[in-house]
Short mmCIF file of the C-alpha atoms (twelve columns), coordinates in Angstrom:
data_MODEL
# 
_entry.id   MODEL 
# 
loop_
_atom_site.group_PDB 
_atom_site.id 
_atom_site.type_symbol 
_atom_site.label_atom_id 
_atom_site.label_alt_id 
_atom_site.label_comp_id 
_atom_site.label_asym_id 
_atom_site.label_seq_id 
_atom_site.Cartn_x 
_atom_site.Cartn_y 
_atom_site.Cartn_z 
_atom_site.pdbx_PDB_model_num 
ATOM 1   C CA . MET A 1   124.886 94.832  161.438 1 
ATOM 2   C CA . ARG A 2   125.893 98.228  160.188 1 
ATOM 3   C CA . ASN A 3   127.328 96.652  156.839 1 
ATOM 4   C CA . MET A 4   124.313 94.697  156.289 1 
ATOM 5   C CA . LEU A 5   122.200 97.996  156.592 1 
ATOM 6   C CA . ASN A 6   124.611 100.007 154.245 1 
ATOM 7   C CA . GLY A 7   124.264 96.643  151.725 1 
ATOM 8   C CA . THR A 8   120.562 96.942  151.899 1 
ATOM 9   C CA . LEU A 9   120.570 100.815 151.399 1 
ATOM 10  C CA . GLU A 10  123.086 100.552 148.396 1 
ATOM 11  C CA . ASP A 11  120.720 97.712  146.971 1 
ATOM 12  C CA . GLY A 12  117.554 99.968  147.263 1 
ATOM 13  C CA . THR A 13  119.346 103.139 145.786 1 
ATOM 14  C CA . GLU A 14  120.650 101.072 143.058 1 
ATOM 15  C CA . ARG A 15  117.327 99.621  142.383 1 
ATOM 16  C CA . ASP A 16  115.539 103.017 142.488 1 
ATOM 17  C CA . MET A 17  118.283 104.602 139.882 1 
ATOM 18  C CA . ARG A 18  117.704 101.367 137.616 1 
ATOM 19  C CA . SER A 19  113.826 101.779 137.958 1 
ATOM 20  C CA . ALA A 20  113.988 105.691 137.186 1 
ATOM 21  C CA . GLY A 21  116.152 104.475 134.118 1 
ATOM 22  C CA . TYR A 22  113.629 102.205 132.936 1 
ATOM 23  C CA . ALA A 23  110.795 104.746 133.398 1 
ATOM 24  C CA . LEU A 24  112.875 107.357 131.492 1 
ATOM 25  C CA . ALA A 25  113.644 105.023 128.685 1 
ATOM 26  C CA . PHE A 26  109.815 103.818 128.263 1 
ATOM 27  C CA . GLY A 27  108.682 107.328 128.727 1 
ATOM 28  C CA . SER A 28  111.167 108.306 125.681 1 
ATOM 29  C CA . VAL A 29  109.969 105.569 123.457 1 
ATOM 30  C CA . MET A 30  106.360 106.619 124.078 1 
ATOM 31  C CA . THR A 31  106.842 110.208 123.487 1 
ATOM 32  C CA . VAL A 32  108.661 109.627 120.303 1 
ATOM 33  C CA . GLY A 33  106.867 106.721 118.991 1 
ATOM 34  C CA . LEU A 34  103.269 107.537 119.679 1 
ATOM 35  C CA . PRO A 35  103.473 110.877 117.488 1 
ATOM 36  C CA . LEU A 36  105.549 109.303 114.735 1 
ATOM 37  C CA . ASN A 37  103.526 106.162 114.257 1 
ATOM 38  C CA . ALA A 38  100.193 108.060 114.297 1 
ATOM 39  C CA . ALA A 39  101.377 110.547 111.733 1 
ATOM 40  C CA . SER A 40  102.709 107.341 109.674 1 
ATOM 41  C CA . LEU A 41  99.278  105.629 109.783 1 
ATOM 42  C CA . TRP A 42  97.420  108.899 108.949 1 
ATOM 43  C CA . ILE A 43  99.565  109.663 105.881 1 
ATOM 44  C CA . LEU A 44  99.584  105.728 104.828 1 
ATOM 45  C CA . LEU A 45  95.714  105.735 104.831 1 
ATOM 46  C CA . SER A 46  95.160  109.593 103.362 1 
ATOM 47  C CA . ARG A 47  97.829  109.723 100.781 1 
ATOM 48  C CA . HIS A 48  98.062  106.051 99.809  1 
ATOM 49  C CA . ASN A 49  95.728  103.503 97.979  1 
ATOM 50  C CA . LEU A 50  95.751  100.449 100.091 1 
ATOM 51  C CA . LYS A 51  96.145  98.353  96.703  1 
ATOM 52  C CA . SER A 52  99.773  98.193  97.338  1 
ATOM 53  C CA . PRO A 53  100.968 94.958  99.152  1 
ATOM 54  C CA . SER A 54  103.578 97.137  101.208 1 
ATOM 55  C CA . ALA A 55  101.250 99.872  102.106 1 
ATOM 56  C CA . ILE A 56  98.957  97.254  103.469 1 
ATOM 57  C CA . PHE A 57  101.805 95.721  105.413 1 
ATOM 58  C CA . MET A 58  103.003 98.754  106.522 1 
ATOM 59  C CA . VAL A 59  99.588  100.013 107.950 1 
ATOM 60  C CA . ASN A 60  99.351  97.040  109.839 1 
ATOM 61  C CA . LEU A 61  102.893 97.388  111.133 1 
ATOM 62  C CA . ALA A 62  101.861 101.036 112.133 1 
ATOM 63  C CA . VAL A 63  99.048  99.765  114.185 1 
ATOM 64  C CA . SER A 64  101.067 97.020  115.880 1 
ATOM 65  C CA . ASP A 65  103.386 99.838  116.959 1 
ATOM 66  C CA . LEU A 66  100.788 101.955 118.183 1 
ATOM 67  C CA . LEU A 67  99.248  98.983  120.220 1 
ATOM 68  C CA . LEU A 68  102.974 98.787  121.786 1 
ATOM 69  C CA . VAL A 69  103.341 102.368 122.412 1 
ATOM 70  C CA . VAL A 70  99.936  102.530 124.459 1 
ATOM 71  C CA . THR A 71  101.109 99.998  126.796 1 
ATOM 72  C CA . LEU A 72  104.424 101.823 127.597 1 
ATOM 73  C CA . SER A 73  102.678 104.207 129.546 1 
ATOM 74  C CA . MET A 74  101.722 101.492 132.104 1 
ATOM 75  C CA . ARG A 75  105.408 100.526 132.208 1 
ATOM 76  C CA . VAL A 76  106.294 103.971 132.575 1 
ATOM 77  C CA . TYR A 77  103.885 104.470 135.657 1 
ATOM 78  C CA . PHE A 78  105.099 100.907 137.056 1 
ATOM 79  C CA . TYR A 79  108.729 101.834 137.062 1 
ATOM 80  C CA . ALA A 80  108.042 105.390 138.248 1 
ATOM 81  C CA . THR A 81  106.008 104.321 141.149 1 
ATOM 82  C CA . GLY A 82  107.074 100.776 142.084 1 
ATOM 83  C CA . ALA A 83  103.321 99.915  142.162 1 
ATOM 84  C CA . TRP A 84  100.921 97.941  140.007 1 
ATOM 85  C CA . PRO A 85  97.311  98.866  140.703 1 
ATOM 86  C CA . LEU A 86  95.737  97.266  137.582 1 
ATOM 87  C CA . GLY A 87  95.774  93.671  138.654 1 
ATOM 88  C CA . SER A 88  96.750  90.403  136.844 1 
ATOM 89  C CA . ILE A 89  94.462  90.774  133.733 1 
ATOM 90  C CA . ALA A 90  96.014  93.949  132.671 1 
ATOM 91  C CA . CYS A 91  99.627  92.702  133.254 1 
ATOM 92  C CA . VAL A 92  99.073  89.573  131.192 1 
ATOM 93  C CA . CYS A 93  97.377  92.041  128.540 1 
ATOM 94  C CA . VAL A 94  100.109 94.458  128.653 1 
ATOM 95  C CA . THR A 95  102.772 91.213  128.256 1 
ATOM 96  C CA . MET A 96  101.123 90.000  125.307 1 
ATOM 97  C CA . LEU A 97  100.589 93.244  123.365 1 
ATOM 98  C CA . PHE A 98  104.638 93.470  123.638 1 
ATOM 99  C CA . ARG A 99  105.098 89.821  122.797 1 
ATOM 100 C CA . ASN A 100 102.571 90.540  119.628 1 
ATOM 101 C CA . ASN A 101 104.574 93.473  118.794 1 
ATOM 102 C CA . ILE A 102 107.930 91.636  118.277 1 
ATOM 103 C CA . ARG A 103 105.919 88.899  116.383 1 
ATOM 104 C CA . THR A 104 103.713 90.763  114.062 1 
ATOM 105 C CA . SER A 105 106.395 93.305  113.301 1 
ATOM 106 C CA . SER A 106 108.952 90.374  112.280 1 
ATOM 107 C CA . ILE A 107 106.113 89.061  110.279 1 
ATOM 108 C CA . PHE A 108 105.017 92.255  108.508 1 
ATOM 109 C CA . ILE A 109 108.623 93.294  107.884 1 
ATOM 110 C CA . THR A 110 109.389 89.834  106.414 1 
ATOM 111 C CA . PHE A 111 106.435 90.101  104.124 1 
ATOM 112 C CA . ILE A 112 107.547 93.538  103.056 1 
ATOM 113 C CA . SER A 113 110.904 92.118  102.230 1 
ATOM 114 C CA . ALA A 114 109.238 89.164  100.266 1 
ATOM 115 C CA . ASP A 115 107.211 91.652  98.262  1 
ATOM 116 C CA . ARG A 116 110.296 93.630  97.336  1 
ATOM 117 C CA . LEU A 117 112.138 90.386  96.302  1 
ATOM 118 C CA . LEU A 118 109.152 89.477  94.179  1 
ATOM 119 C CA . ALA A 119 109.135 92.951  92.655  1 
ATOM 120 C CA . VAL A 120 112.699 93.186  91.934  1 
ATOM 121 C CA . VAL A 121 113.367 89.650  91.085  1 
ATOM 122 C CA . TYR A 122 110.322 88.271  89.297  1 
ATOM 123 C CA . PRO A 123 108.537 91.502  88.495  1 
ATOM 124 C CA . LEU A 124 106.347 89.770  85.804  1 
ATOM 125 C CA . ARG A 125 105.787 86.346  87.205  1 
ATOM 126 C CA . SER A 126 104.747 87.867  90.488  1 
ATOM 127 C CA . ARG A 127 102.118 90.268  89.254  1 
ATOM 128 C CA . HIS A 128 99.369  87.560  90.103  1 
ATOM 129 C CA . LEU A 129 100.812 86.951  93.570  1 
ATOM 130 C CA . ARG A 130 101.408 90.680  94.778  1 
ATOM 131 C CA . THR A 131 97.579  91.783  94.765  1 
ATOM 132 C CA . ALA A 132 96.135  93.691  97.577  1 
ATOM 133 C CA . SER A 133 93.521  90.665  98.064  1 
ATOM 134 C CA . ASN A 134 96.521  88.175  98.953  1 
ATOM 135 C CA . ALA A 135 98.091  90.834  101.293 1 
ATOM 136 C CA . TRP A 136 95.034  91.081  103.188 1 
ATOM 137 C CA . LYS A 137 94.759  87.352  103.217 1 
ATOM 138 C CA . ALA A 138 98.622  87.061  104.813 1 
ATOM 139 C CA . VAL A 139 97.780  89.783  107.054 1 
ATOM 140 C CA . ALA A 140 94.607  88.364  108.702 1 
ATOM 141 C CA . LEU A 141 96.349  84.782  108.872 1 
ATOM 142 C CA . ALA A 142 99.553  86.573  110.612 1 
ATOM 143 C CA . TRP A 143 97.131  88.406  113.279 1 
ATOM 144 C CA . LEU A 144 95.131  84.982  113.650 1 
ATOM 145 C CA . LEU A 145 98.305  83.218  114.584 1 
ATOM 146 C CA . VAL A 146 99.547  85.494  117.350 1 
ATOM 147 C CA . VAL A 147 96.262  85.770  118.679 1 
ATOM 148 C CA . VAL A 148 95.811  81.860  118.684 1 
ATOM 149 C CA . VAL A 149 99.214  81.657  120.669 1 
ATOM 150 C CA . ASN A 150 97.967  84.132  123.019 1 
ATOM 151 C CA . VAL A 151 95.404  82.157  124.401 1 
ATOM 152 C CA . PRO A 152 97.490  79.334  125.909 1 
ATOM 153 C CA . GLU A 153 100.203 81.885  126.723 1 
ATOM 154 C CA . SER A 154 97.742  84.001  128.520 1 
ATOM 155 C CA . VAL A 155 96.308  81.050  130.692 1 
ATOM 156 C CA . ASP A 156 99.915  79.695  131.586 1 
ATOM 157 C CA . PHE A 157 100.906 83.418  132.512 1 
ATOM 158 C CA . SER A 158 97.724  84.092  134.518 1 
ATOM 159 C CA . ARG A 159 98.489  80.516  136.241 1 
ATOM 160 C CA . PHE A 160 102.164 81.858  137.173 1 
ATOM 161 C CA . LEU A 161 100.872 85.127  138.851 1 
ATOM 162 C CA . ASP A 162 98.208  83.106  140.942 1 
ATOM 163 C CA . GLN A 163 100.625 80.583  141.869 1 
ATOM 164 C CA . TYR A 164 103.335 82.604  143.343 1 
ATOM 165 C CA . ASN A 165 100.827 85.356  144.465 1 
ATOM 166 C CA . GLU A 166 102.711 88.033  142.364 1 
ATOM 167 C CA . SER A 167 101.091 91.447  143.110 1 
ATOM 168 C CA . THR A 168 103.286 93.368  140.580 1 
ATOM 169 C CA . CYS A 169 103.908 93.043  137.144 1 
ATOM 170 C CA . PHE A 170 107.275 93.343  134.790 1 
ATOM 171 C CA . GLU A 171 109.427 92.499  138.061 1 
ATOM 172 C CA . PHE A 172 108.662 89.310  139.612 1 
ATOM 173 C CA . ARG A 173 110.036 87.888  142.792 1 
ATOM 174 C CA . HIS A 174 109.838 84.342  141.721 1 
ATOM 175 C CA . ARG A 175 111.566 82.392  138.732 1 
ATOM 176 C CA . ARG A 176 109.458 79.739  136.669 1 
ATOM 177 C CA . PRO A 177 111.107 76.351  137.588 1 
ATOM 178 C CA . GLY A 178 111.786 75.348  133.979 1 
ATOM 179 C CA . ILE A 179 110.958 76.737  130.231 1 
ATOM 180 C CA . PRO A 180 107.601 76.321  129.285 1 
ATOM 181 C CA . ALA A 181 106.976 74.809  125.647 1 
ATOM 182 C CA . LEU A 182 105.210 77.814  124.369 1 
ATOM 183 C CA . ALA A 183 108.514 80.068  125.014 1 
ATOM 184 C CA . TYR A 184 109.984 78.379  121.869 1 
ATOM 185 C CA . VAL A 185 107.319 79.691  119.645 1 
ATOM 186 C CA . GLN A 186 108.813 83.342  119.408 1 
ATOM 187 C CA . PRO A 187 112.497 82.313  118.911 1 
ATOM 188 C CA . VAL A 188 111.482 79.844  116.471 1 
ATOM 189 C CA . LEU A 189 109.208 82.530  114.645 1 
ATOM 190 C CA . VAL A 190 111.865 85.326  114.646 1 
ATOM 191 C CA . LEU A 191 114.513 82.932  113.596 1 
ATOM 192 C CA . ALA A 192 112.729 81.657  110.614 1 
ATOM 193 C CA . MET A 193 111.797 85.277  109.537 1 
ATOM 194 C CA . LEU A 194 115.270 86.388  109.875 1 
ATOM 195 C CA . ALA A 195 116.372 83.477  107.480 1 
ATOM 196 C CA . VAL A 196 113.684 84.665  105.121 1 
ATOM 197 C CA . ASN A 197 114.957 88.310  105.192 1 
ATOM 198 C CA . ILE A 198 118.589 87.315  104.848 1 
ATOM 199 C CA . VAL A 199 117.819 85.421  101.623 1 
ATOM 200 C CA . SER A 200 115.675 87.840  100.234 1 
ATOM 201 C CA . THR A 201 118.432 90.498  100.872 1 
ATOM 202 C CA . VAL A 202 121.008 88.323  98.839  1 
ATOM 203 C CA . LEU A 203 119.197 87.623  96.147  1 
ATOM 204 C CA . VAL A 204 117.988 91.416  95.617  1 
ATOM 205 C CA . SER A 205 121.410 92.299  96.035  1 
ATOM 206 C CA . LEU A 206 122.552 90.227  93.251  1 
ATOM 207 C CA . THR A 207 119.752 91.222  91.167  1 
ATOM 208 C CA . LEU A 208 120.253 94.909  91.571  1 
ATOM 209 C CA . ARG A 209 123.875 94.375  90.341  1 
ATOM 210 C CA . THR A 210 123.269 92.640  87.274  1 
ATOM 211 C CA . ARG A 211 120.089 94.153  85.996  1 
ATOM 212 C CA . LEU A 212 120.044 97.706  87.297  1 
ATOM 213 C CA . ASN A 213 123.446 99.219  86.664  1 
ATOM 214 C CA . ASP A 214 122.159 102.496 84.593  1 
ATOM 215 C CA . SER A 215 122.908 105.317 86.544  1 
ATOM 216 C CA . ALA A 216 119.411 106.782 86.111  1 
ATOM 217 C CA . ARG A 217 118.168 104.336 88.817  1 
ATOM 218 C CA . VAL A 218 120.956 104.526 91.241  1 
ATOM 219 C CA . ASN A 219 118.919 106.451 93.775  1 
ATOM 220 C CA . ASN A 220 115.895 103.889 93.767  1 
ATOM 221 C CA . LYS A 221 118.447 101.213 94.277  1 
ATOM 222 C CA . VAL A 222 119.941 102.718 97.267  1 
ATOM 223 C CA . ASN A 223 116.592 103.027 98.490  1 
ATOM 224 C CA . VAL A 224 115.722 99.300  97.964  1 
ATOM 225 C CA . MET A 225 118.727 98.331  99.762  1 
ATOM 226 C CA . LEU A 226 118.131 100.449 102.453 1 
ATOM 227 C CA . ILE A 227 115.129 99.002  103.194 1 
ATOM 228 C CA . PHE A 228 116.948 95.236  103.169 1 
ATOM 229 C CA . ALA A 229 119.327 96.693  105.641 1 
ATOM 230 C CA . MET A 230 117.214 98.225  107.716 1 
ATOM 231 C CA . ASN A 231 114.892 95.135  107.943 1 
ATOM 232 C CA . LEU A 232 118.035 93.181  109.032 1 
ATOM 233 C CA . MET A 233 118.984 95.579  111.598 1 
ATOM 234 C CA . MET A 234 115.739 95.383  113.232 1 
ATOM 235 C CA . PHE A 235 116.100 91.794  113.529 1 
ATOM 236 C CA . ALA A 236 119.775 91.768  114.932 1 
ATOM 237 C CA . VAL A 237 119.210 94.384  117.501 1 
ATOM 238 C CA . PHE A 238 115.619 94.539  118.553 1 
ATOM 239 C CA . PHE A 239 113.767 91.418  118.085 1 
ATOM 240 C CA . LEU A 240 116.260 88.571  118.462 1 
ATOM 241 C CA . PRO A 241 117.990 89.303  121.656 1 
ATOM 242 C CA . VAL A 242 114.845 89.581  123.539 1 
ATOM 243 C CA . SER A 243 113.394 86.485  121.911 1 
ATOM 244 C CA . LEU A 244 116.618 84.415  122.805 1 
ATOM 245 C CA . ALA A 245 116.638 85.524  126.330 1 
ATOM 246 C CA . VAL A 246 113.958 83.569  127.594 1 
ATOM 247 C CA . PHE A 247 116.874 80.850  127.906 1 
ATOM 248 C CA . VAL A 248 118.863 83.231  130.235 1 
ATOM 249 C CA . LYS A 249 118.256 83.468  133.851 1 
ATOM 250 C CA . SER A 250 118.451 87.345  134.040 1 
ATOM 251 C CA . SER A 251 116.315 90.391  134.039 1 
ATOM 252 C CA . LEU A 252 114.668 90.869  130.438 1 
ATOM 253 C CA . THR A 253 113.895 94.509  131.543 1 
ATOM 254 C CA . PRO A 254 117.184 95.972  129.368 1 
ATOM 255 C CA . LEU A 255 115.885 94.066  126.407 1 
ATOM 256 C CA . ILE A 256 112.728 94.768  126.522 1 
ATOM 257 C CA . CYS A 257 113.522 98.587  126.615 1 
ATOM 258 C CA . LEU A 258 115.916 98.265  123.605 1 
ATOM 259 C CA . ALA A 259 113.101 96.099  121.672 1 
ATOM 260 C CA . SER A 260 110.456 98.693  122.229 1 
ATOM 261 C CA . VAL A 261 112.591 101.070 120.064 1 
ATOM 262 C CA . ASN A 262 111.882 99.406  117.100 1 
ATOM 263 C CA . CYS A 263 108.232 101.002 116.982 1 
ATOM 264 C CA . CYS A 264 110.378 104.443 116.715 1 
ATOM 265 C CA . LEU A 265 112.474 103.407 113.600 1 
ATOM 266 C CA . ASP A 266 109.849 101.808 111.792 1 
ATOM 267 C CA . PRO A 267 108.454 105.118 110.142 1 
ATOM 268 C CA . LEU A 268 111.824 105.202 108.440 1 
ATOM 269 C CA . LEU A 269 111.177 102.145 106.490 1 
ATOM 270 C CA . TYR A 270 107.850 103.810 105.256 1 
ATOM 271 C CA . PHE A 271 109.711 106.736 104.147 1 
ATOM 272 C CA . PHE A 272 112.436 104.780 102.291 1 
ATOM 273 C CA . SER A 273 109.848 102.210 101.040 1 
ATOM 274 C CA . PHE A 274 108.042 105.136 99.025  1 
ATOM 275 C CA . ASP A 275 109.759 107.875 97.074  1 
ATOM 276 C CA . GLY A 276 106.256 109.560 97.303  1 
ATOM 277 C CA . PHE A 277 105.517 108.847 100.937 1 
ATOM 278 C CA . TRP A 278 104.506 112.489 101.442 1 
ATOM 279 C CA . LYS A 279 102.683 112.664 98.012  1 
ATOM 280 C CA . ARG A 280 99.146  112.165 96.915  1 
ATOM 281 C CA . LYS A 281 97.803  109.031 96.342  1 
ATOM 282 C CA . GLU A 282 98.459  108.891 92.218  1 
ATOM 283 C CA . GLU A 283 101.896 110.254 92.592  1 
ATOM 284 C CA . ALA A 284 102.539 107.789 95.081  1 
ATOM 285 C CA . ASP A 285 101.403 104.659 93.226  1 
ATOM 286 C CA . THR A 286 103.740 105.894 90.276  1 
ATOM 287 C CA . SER A 287 106.540 106.283 92.953  1 
ATOM 288 C CA . VAL A 288 106.350 102.753 94.104  1 
ATOM 289 C CA . THR A 289 106.213 101.296 90.691  1 
ATOM 290 C CA . ARG A 290 109.489 103.208 89.949  1 
ATOM 291 C CA . VAL A 291 111.320 102.239 93.078  1 
ATOM 292 C CA . VAL A 292 110.456 98.351  92.800  1 
ATOM 293 C CA . GLY A 293 111.173 98.227  89.214  1 
# 
């Protein structure tokens, strides 16, 4: 009896320590990510014309990150108190916003890679494609896609909460008996976007080696390759593990913590994408042209 009691106390202490660690992790991401993304969005909107496809993609990426950061406060409260007072609808919304961040971030980062690919490898032939109008159409399609997928996912998730009478959120007492078909959407999407980023990175790297060897443009070349390296790192570290973890019967919380960190690193992508990130609109446009070649 004493051994059972000691085991229960140890399990409870370990669970409390783990929950405190999650609360600290999500709180840290929120503390860093909120001001960084808010400042990045303000700079992109106030100092850069939204006539550049890259600027349009980055604005939407910043919006996606801000939506994620706002929901982290609810995760902090849950893991700090162990209670979820907001009901199942709020739980579904918070979960969908996290999934949407992974999906839209992977799509917008891929759009940025594709835009750089066209600008570097096909600078003349791609001018009619790299327009603000086409960029907004692509962005609208991406948001529409994730919202359409959210509808059946939300219904399925709500049924799960009602069926097992789950009164908490993020950490559930029950496991689903199988893997729903909708669970394959995110892994397939992330893997497809990763493949596009890998191909883009290879093509741009080969082009930069053969065409941009003059020393005057080395700095810009390094910036361009840093963008692609960061994009691949985002997929390998933040997007892919949490997307594939649906097939593993274990807690997703550590991977969700890790994936949420992506919103703190996206501002670096904006900085390396624009030599003139802090400059006024006219100067920034010139800098963007110089970076992409």
